[in-house]
Structure formats: C-alpha cells, structure tokens
PDB file of C-alpha atoms and ligand atoms in Angstrom:
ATOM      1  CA  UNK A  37       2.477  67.907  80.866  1.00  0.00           C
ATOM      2  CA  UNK A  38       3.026  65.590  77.641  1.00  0.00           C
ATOM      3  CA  UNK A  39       5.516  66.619  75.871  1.00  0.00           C
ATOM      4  CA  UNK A  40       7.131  65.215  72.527  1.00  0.00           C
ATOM      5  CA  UNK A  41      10.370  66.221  71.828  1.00  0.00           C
ATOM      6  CA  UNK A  42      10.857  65.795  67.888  1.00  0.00           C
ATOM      7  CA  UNK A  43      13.741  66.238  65.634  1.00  0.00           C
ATOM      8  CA  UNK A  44      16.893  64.635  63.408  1.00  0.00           C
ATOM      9  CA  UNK A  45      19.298  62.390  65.046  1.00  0.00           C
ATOM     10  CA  UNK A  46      22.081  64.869  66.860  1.00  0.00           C
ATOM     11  CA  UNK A  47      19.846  67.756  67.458  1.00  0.00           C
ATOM     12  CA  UNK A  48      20.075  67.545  71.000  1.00  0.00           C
ATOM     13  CA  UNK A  49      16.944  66.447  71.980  1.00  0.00           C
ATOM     14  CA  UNK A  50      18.439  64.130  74.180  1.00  0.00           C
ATOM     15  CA  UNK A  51      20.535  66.657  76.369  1.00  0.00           C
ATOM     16  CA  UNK A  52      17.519  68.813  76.225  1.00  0.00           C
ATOM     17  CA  UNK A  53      14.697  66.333  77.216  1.00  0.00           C
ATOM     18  CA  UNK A  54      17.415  65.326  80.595  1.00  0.00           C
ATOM     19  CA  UNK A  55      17.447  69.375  81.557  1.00  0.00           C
ATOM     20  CA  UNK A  56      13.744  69.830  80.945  1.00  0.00           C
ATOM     21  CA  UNK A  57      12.577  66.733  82.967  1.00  0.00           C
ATOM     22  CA  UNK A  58      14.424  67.350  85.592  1.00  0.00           C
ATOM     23  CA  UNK A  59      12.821  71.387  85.629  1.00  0.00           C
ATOM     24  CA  UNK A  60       9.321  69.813  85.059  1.00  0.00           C
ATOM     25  CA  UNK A  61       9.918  66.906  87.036  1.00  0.00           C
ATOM     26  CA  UNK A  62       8.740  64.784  85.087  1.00  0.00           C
ATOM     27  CA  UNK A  63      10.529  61.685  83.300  1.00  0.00           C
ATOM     28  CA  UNK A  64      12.443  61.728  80.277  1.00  0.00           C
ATOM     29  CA  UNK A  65      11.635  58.530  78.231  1.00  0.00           C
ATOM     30  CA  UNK A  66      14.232  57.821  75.288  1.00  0.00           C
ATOM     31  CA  UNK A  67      12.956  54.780  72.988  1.00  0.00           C
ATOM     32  CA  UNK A  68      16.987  55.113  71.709  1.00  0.00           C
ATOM     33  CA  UNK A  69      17.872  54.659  75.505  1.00  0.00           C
ATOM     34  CA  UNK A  70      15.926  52.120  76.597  1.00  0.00           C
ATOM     35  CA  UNK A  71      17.231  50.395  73.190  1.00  0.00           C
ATOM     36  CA  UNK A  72      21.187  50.970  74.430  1.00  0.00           C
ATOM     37  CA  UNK A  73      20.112  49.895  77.489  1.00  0.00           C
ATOM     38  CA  UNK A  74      19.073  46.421  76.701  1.00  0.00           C
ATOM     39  CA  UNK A  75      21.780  46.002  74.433  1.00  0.00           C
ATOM     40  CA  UNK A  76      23.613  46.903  76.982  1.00  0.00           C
ATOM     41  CA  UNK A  77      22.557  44.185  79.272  1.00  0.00           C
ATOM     42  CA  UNK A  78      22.236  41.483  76.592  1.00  0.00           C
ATOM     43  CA  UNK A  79      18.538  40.889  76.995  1.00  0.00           C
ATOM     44  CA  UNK A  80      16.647  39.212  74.135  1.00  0.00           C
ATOM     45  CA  UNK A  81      15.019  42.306  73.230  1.00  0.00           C
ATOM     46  CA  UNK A  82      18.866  43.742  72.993  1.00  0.00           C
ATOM     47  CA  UNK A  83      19.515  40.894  70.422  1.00  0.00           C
ATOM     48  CA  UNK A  84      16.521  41.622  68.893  1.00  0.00           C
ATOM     49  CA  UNK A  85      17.483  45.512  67.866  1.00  0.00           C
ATOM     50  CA  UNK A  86      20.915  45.403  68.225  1.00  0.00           C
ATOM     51  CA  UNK A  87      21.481  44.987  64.294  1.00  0.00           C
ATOM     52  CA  UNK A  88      18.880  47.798  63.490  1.00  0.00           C
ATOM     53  CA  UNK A  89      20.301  50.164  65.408  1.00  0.00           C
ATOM     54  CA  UNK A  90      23.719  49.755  64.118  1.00  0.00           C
ATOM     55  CA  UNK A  91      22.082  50.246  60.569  1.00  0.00           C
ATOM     56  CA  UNK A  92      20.443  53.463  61.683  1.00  0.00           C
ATOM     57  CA  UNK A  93      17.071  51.950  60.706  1.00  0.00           C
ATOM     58  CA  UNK A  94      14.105  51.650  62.942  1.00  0.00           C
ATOM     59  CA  UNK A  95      13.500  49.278  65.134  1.00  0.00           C
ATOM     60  CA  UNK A  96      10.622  47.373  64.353  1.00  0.00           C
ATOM     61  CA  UNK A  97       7.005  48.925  64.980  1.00  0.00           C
ATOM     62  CA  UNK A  98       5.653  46.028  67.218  1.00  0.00           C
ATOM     63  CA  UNK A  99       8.981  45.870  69.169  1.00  0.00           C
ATOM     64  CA  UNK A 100       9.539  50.121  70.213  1.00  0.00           C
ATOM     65  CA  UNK A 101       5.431  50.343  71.114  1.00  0.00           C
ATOM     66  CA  UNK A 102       5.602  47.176  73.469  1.00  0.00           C
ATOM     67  CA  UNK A 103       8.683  49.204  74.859  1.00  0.00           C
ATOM     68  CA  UNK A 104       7.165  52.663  74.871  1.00  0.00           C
ATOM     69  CA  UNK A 105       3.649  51.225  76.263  1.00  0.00           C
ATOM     70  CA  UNK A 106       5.580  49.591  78.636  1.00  0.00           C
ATOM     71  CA  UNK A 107       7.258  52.640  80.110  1.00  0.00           C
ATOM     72  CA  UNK A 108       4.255  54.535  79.827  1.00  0.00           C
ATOM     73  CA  UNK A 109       2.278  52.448  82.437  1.00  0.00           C
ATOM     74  CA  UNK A 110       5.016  53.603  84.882  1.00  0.00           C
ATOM     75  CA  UNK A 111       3.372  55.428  87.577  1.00  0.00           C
ATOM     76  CA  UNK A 112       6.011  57.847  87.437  1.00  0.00           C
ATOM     77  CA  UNK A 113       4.810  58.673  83.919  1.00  0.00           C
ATOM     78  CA  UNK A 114       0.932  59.197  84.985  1.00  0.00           C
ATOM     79  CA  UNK A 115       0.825  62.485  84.830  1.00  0.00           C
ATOM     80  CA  UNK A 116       3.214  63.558  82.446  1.00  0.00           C
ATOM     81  CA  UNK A 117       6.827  62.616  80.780  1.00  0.00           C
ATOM     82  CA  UNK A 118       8.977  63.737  77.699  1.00  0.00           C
ATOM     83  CA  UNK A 119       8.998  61.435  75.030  1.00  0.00           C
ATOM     84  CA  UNK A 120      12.771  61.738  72.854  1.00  0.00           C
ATOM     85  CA  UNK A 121      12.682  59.597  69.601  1.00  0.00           C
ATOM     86  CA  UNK A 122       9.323  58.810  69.765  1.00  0.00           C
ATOM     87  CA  UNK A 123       7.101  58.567  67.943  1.00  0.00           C
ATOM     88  CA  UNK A 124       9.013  58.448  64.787  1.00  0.00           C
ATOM     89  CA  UNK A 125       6.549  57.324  62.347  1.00  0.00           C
ATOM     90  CA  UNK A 126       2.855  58.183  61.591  1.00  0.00           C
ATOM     91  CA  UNK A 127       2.088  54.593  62.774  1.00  0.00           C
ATOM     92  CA  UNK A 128       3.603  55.782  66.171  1.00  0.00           C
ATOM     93  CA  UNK A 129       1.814  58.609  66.696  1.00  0.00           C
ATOM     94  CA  UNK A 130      -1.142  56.785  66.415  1.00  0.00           C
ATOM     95  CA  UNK A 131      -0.333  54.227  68.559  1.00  0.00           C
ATOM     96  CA  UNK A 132       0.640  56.482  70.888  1.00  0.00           C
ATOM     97  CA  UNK A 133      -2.632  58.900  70.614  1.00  0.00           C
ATOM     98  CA  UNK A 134      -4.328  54.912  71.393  1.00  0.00           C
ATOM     99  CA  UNK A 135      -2.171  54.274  74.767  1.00  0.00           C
ATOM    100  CA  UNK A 136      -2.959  57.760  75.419  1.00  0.00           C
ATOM    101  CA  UNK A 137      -6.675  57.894  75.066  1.00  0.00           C
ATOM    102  CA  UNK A 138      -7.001  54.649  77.097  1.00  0.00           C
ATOM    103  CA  UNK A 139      -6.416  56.687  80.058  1.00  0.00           C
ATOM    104  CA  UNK A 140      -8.165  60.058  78.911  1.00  0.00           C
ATOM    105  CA  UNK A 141      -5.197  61.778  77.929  1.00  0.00           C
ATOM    106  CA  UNK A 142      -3.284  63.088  74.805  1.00  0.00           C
ATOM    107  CA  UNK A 143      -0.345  64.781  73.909  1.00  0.00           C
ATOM    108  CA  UNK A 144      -0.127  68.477  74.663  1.00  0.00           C
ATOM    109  CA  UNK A 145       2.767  69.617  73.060  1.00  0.00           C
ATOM    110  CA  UNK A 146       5.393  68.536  70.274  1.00  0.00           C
ATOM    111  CA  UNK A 147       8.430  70.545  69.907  1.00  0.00           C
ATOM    112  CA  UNK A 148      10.381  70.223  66.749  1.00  0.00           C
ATOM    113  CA  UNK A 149      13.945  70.903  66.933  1.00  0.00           C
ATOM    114  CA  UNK A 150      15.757  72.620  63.846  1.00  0.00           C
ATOM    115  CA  UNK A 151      19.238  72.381  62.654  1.00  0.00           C
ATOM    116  CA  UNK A 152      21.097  72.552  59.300  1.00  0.00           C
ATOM    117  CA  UNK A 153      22.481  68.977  58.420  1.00  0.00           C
ATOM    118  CA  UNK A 154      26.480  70.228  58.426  1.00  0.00           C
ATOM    119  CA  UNK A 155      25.696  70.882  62.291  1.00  0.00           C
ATOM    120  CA  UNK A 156      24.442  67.820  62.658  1.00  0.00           C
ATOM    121  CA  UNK A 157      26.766  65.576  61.138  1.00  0.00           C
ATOM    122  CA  UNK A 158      29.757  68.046  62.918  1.00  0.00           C
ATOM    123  CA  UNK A 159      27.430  67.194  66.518  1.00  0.00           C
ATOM    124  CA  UNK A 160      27.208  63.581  65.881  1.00  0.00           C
ATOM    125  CA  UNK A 161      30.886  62.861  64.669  1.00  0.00           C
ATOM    126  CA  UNK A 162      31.847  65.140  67.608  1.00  0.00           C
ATOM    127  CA  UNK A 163      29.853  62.768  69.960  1.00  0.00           C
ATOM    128  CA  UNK A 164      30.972  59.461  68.981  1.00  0.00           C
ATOM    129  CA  UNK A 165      28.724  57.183  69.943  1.00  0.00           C
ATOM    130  CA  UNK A 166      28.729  53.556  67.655  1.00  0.00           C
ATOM    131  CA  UNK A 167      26.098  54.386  65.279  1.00  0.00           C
ATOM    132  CA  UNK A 168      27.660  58.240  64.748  1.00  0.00           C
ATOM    133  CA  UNK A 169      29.459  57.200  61.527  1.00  0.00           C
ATOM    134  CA  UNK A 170      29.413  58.702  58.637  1.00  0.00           C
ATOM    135  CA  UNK A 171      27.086  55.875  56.768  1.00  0.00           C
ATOM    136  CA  UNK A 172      24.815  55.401  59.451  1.00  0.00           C
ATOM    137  CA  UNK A 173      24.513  59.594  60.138  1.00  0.00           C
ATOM    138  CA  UNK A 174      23.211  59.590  56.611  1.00  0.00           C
ATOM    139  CA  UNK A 175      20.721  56.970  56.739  1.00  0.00           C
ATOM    140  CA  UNK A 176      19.415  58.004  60.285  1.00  0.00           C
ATOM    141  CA  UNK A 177      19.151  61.782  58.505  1.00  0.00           C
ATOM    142  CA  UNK A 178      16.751  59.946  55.429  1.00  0.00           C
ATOM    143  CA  UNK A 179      14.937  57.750  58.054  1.00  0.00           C
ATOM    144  CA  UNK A 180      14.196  60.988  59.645  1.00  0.00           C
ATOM    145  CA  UNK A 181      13.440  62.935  56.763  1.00  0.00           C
ATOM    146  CA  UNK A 182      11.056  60.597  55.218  1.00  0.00           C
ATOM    147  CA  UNK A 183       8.352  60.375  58.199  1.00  0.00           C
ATOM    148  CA  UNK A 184       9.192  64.315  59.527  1.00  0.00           C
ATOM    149  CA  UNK A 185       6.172  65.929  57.617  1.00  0.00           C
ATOM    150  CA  UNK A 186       3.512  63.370  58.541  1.00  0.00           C
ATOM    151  CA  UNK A 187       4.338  63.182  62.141  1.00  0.00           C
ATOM    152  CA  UNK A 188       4.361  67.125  62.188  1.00  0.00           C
ATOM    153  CA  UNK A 189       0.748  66.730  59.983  1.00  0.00           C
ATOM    154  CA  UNK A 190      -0.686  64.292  62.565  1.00  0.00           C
ATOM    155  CA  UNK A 191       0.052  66.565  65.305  1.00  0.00           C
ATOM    156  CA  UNK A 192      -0.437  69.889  63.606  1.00  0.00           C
ATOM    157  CA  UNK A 193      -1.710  72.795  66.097  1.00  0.00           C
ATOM    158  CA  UNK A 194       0.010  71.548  68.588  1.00  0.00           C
ATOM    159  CA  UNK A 195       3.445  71.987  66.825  1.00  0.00           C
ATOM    160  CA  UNK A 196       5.904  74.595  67.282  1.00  0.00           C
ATOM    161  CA  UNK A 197       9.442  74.683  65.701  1.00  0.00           C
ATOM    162  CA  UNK A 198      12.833  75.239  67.627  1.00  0.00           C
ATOM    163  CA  UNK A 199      15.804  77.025  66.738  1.00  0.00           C
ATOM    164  CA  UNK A 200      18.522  74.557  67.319  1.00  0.00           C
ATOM    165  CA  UNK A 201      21.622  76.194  67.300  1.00  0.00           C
ATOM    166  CA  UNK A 202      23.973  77.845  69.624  1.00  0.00           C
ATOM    167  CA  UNK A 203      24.890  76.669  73.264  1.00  0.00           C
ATOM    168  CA  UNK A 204      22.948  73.955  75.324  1.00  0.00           C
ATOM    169  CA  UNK A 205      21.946  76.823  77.729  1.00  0.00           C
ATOM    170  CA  UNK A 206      21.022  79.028  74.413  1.00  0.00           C
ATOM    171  CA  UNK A 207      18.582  76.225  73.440  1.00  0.00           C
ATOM    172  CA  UNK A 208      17.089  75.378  77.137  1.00  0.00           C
ATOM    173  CA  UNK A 209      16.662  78.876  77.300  1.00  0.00           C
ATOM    174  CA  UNK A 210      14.262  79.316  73.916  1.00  0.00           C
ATOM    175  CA  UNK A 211      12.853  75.699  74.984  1.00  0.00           C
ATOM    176  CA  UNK A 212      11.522  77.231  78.233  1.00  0.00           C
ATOM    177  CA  UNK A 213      10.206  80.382  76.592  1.00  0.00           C
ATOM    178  CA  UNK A 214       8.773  78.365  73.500  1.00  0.00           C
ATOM    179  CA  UNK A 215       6.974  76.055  76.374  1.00  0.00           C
ATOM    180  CA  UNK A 216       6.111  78.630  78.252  1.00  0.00           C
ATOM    181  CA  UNK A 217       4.143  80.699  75.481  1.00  0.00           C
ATOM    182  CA  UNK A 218       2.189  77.421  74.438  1.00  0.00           C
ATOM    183  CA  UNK A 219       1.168  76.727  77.683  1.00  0.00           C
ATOM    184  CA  UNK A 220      -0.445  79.448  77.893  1.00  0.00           C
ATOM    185  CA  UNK A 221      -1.760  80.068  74.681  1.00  0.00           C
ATOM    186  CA  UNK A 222      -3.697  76.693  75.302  1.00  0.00           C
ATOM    187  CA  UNK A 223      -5.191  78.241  78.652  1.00  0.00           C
ATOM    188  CA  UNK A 224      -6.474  80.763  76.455  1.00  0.00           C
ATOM    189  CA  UNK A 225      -4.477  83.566  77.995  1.00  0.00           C
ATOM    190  CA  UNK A 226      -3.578  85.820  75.067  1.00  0.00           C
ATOM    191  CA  UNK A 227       0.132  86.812  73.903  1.00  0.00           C
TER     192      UNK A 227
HETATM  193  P1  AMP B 158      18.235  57.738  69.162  1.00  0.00           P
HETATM  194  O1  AMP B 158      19.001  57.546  70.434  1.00  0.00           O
HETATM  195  O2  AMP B 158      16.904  58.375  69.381  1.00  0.00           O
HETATM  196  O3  AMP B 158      19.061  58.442  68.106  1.00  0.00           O
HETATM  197  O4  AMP B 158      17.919  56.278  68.568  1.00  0.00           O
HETATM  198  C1  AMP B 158      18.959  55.393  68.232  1.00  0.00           C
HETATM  199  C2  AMP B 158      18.411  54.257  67.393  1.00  0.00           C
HETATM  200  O5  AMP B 158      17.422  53.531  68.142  1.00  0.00           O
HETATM  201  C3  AMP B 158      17.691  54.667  66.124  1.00  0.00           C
HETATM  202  O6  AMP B 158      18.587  54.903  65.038  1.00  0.00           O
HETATM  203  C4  AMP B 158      16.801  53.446  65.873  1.00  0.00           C
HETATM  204  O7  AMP B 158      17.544  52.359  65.372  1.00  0.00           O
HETATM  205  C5  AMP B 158      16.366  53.090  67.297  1.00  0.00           C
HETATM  206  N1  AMP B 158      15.135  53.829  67.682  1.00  0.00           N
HETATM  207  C6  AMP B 158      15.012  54.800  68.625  1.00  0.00           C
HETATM  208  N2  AMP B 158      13.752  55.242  68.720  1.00  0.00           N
HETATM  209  C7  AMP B 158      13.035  54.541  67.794  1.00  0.00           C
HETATM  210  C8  AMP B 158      11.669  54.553  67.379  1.00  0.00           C
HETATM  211  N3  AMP B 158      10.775  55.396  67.916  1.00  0.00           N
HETATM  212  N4  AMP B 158      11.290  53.676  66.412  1.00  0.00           N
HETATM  213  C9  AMP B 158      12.169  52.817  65.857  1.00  0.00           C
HETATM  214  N5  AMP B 158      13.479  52.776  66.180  1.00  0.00           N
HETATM  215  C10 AMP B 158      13.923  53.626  67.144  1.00  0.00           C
END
C-alpha cells in the first residue's frame, strides 16, 4: 500500500507514519528525516539544506526529489511505504506520480491530518525541536497553507481528512478505521 500522509507541521504525522509502518510493515519515509539526518552527519547535501530548514522554507525542488527518488528505489519500498512531508508542493506530486508510473504504480491513498493552529503551535513548542520556534512555526504554517489545496486537488478521490486531536492512540485508532474503510471502498466492497 502507498500511502501519503499529509498535513501542517506538528500534526503528528510523524509519530503516526512510525506506528502505522510498523502495523503495515512497510517503511516510513520522512523527506524532514532524511534532511536531519544528513545534517546530522555533515554531508554536503546537509550543508546544502541546513539553512532552509532552519528558515522553515522548503528545501529546494531538485534537491528533496533526488532524495525522495532515491529512497524510493529501495527495495524495501517496492511494494509499498508511507511518505511524511512529501510531497509538499503540486510540483511534488507530480514528480512523484512520474517515479511512480515508471514502475506501474501510483499512490493509493493520501490522508490529510486536521488540527486547529493553537494545537499546533502548543504541539510544536511542546516538542522542541530547533526549527519549533515561534518565527519559524509561523512560516512552516504559511508554507503549508499556501500549497495545501492544490496538493489535496491533484490527488482528489483519493483524499480523506483526519481528525487530529486527542491522544496518539485516539488518532492511530481513527487512522486504522479511516484506512481501513478506503481500502475497501476501492475493492468495491460497499459501506
Ligand atoms: P518536517 O520534519 O516534515 O517538518 O520537515 C522539516 C523541514 O524539512 C521543513 O520545514 C523543510 O525545510 C524541509 N522539508 C521536509 N520535507 C520537505 C519537502 N517535501 N520539500 C521541501 N522541503 C522539505
């Protein structure tokens, strides 16, 4: 199963994708963790995004698909994974639609994860991480905002929105139900 896991920055997408992937047994493919990672490690690509992330703007388009394509051509990602944080622009979903249909496959489901912003900003300041201040929340929130609806557009059927709120277990619990109904809505098998 391909699954995209959409949503703002501090939804918890991330803590979501980790549970699911490890039900599905599948992988879990962050573009924001493979980012920390080279940072991280000081690699040139680290250099290379280090400032953008700090700014809470994207990464550069040619950079994050060389990444993502990269990942993809893992063979533990042949026959399925959870993308987190990508794509994140229309161009993105495109690209990834292209790396996709290369190998005869596609996307099958997007999930987009809901939350008011004051539960946001209250989940990123309460996690901490370097670019969870209050600047950066703010532009990662517009950065967010401004490509949501044509992401959502490019995928459109295959959308469904999430409650975010409540406990981690509250959320896996309507993830796995939410999964569970589109799967089999798209085996035909009536509600
Ligand atoms: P995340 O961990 O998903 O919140 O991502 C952290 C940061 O990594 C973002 O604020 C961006 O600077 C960068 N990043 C992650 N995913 C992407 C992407 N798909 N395109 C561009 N930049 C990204």
């Amino acid at each position: 199963m391909r699954i995209v896991l959409s949503g703002p920055p501090g939804v918890g997408k991330g803590t979501q994708s980790h549970l699911l992937a490890r039900t599905l047994k599948i992988p879990h493919i962050s573009t924001g963790d493979l980012f920390r990672w080279h940072v991280a490690n000081g690699s040139a690509l680290g250099k290379a995004v280090k400032s953008h992330i700090d700014a809470g703007e994207l990464v550069p388009g040619v950079i994050t698909e060389r990444v993502v394509a990269e990942r993809l051509s893992s063979d533990d990602a042949a026959t399925g994974f959870i993308l987190d944080g990508f794509p994140r622009t229309h161009d993105q979903a495109r690209v990834l639609d292209a790396i996709l249909a290369r190998r005869g496959d596609k996307v099958d489901h997007v999930i987009e994860f809901v939350l008011d912003n004051a539960e946001l900003k209250s989940r990123l300041l309460a996690r901490g991480r370097s670019d969870d201040t209050d600047d950066v929340i703010r532009n990662r929130l517009n950065v967010y905002e401004k490509e949501r609806e044509a992401i959502l557009g490019h995928y459109g059927p295959i959308v469904t929105q999430l409650d975010a709120s409540g406990s981690v277990e509250e959320i896996s619990e309507r993830l796995h139900d939410t999964l569970g109904a589109r799967v089999l809505q798209a085996r035909g098998v009536g509600l």
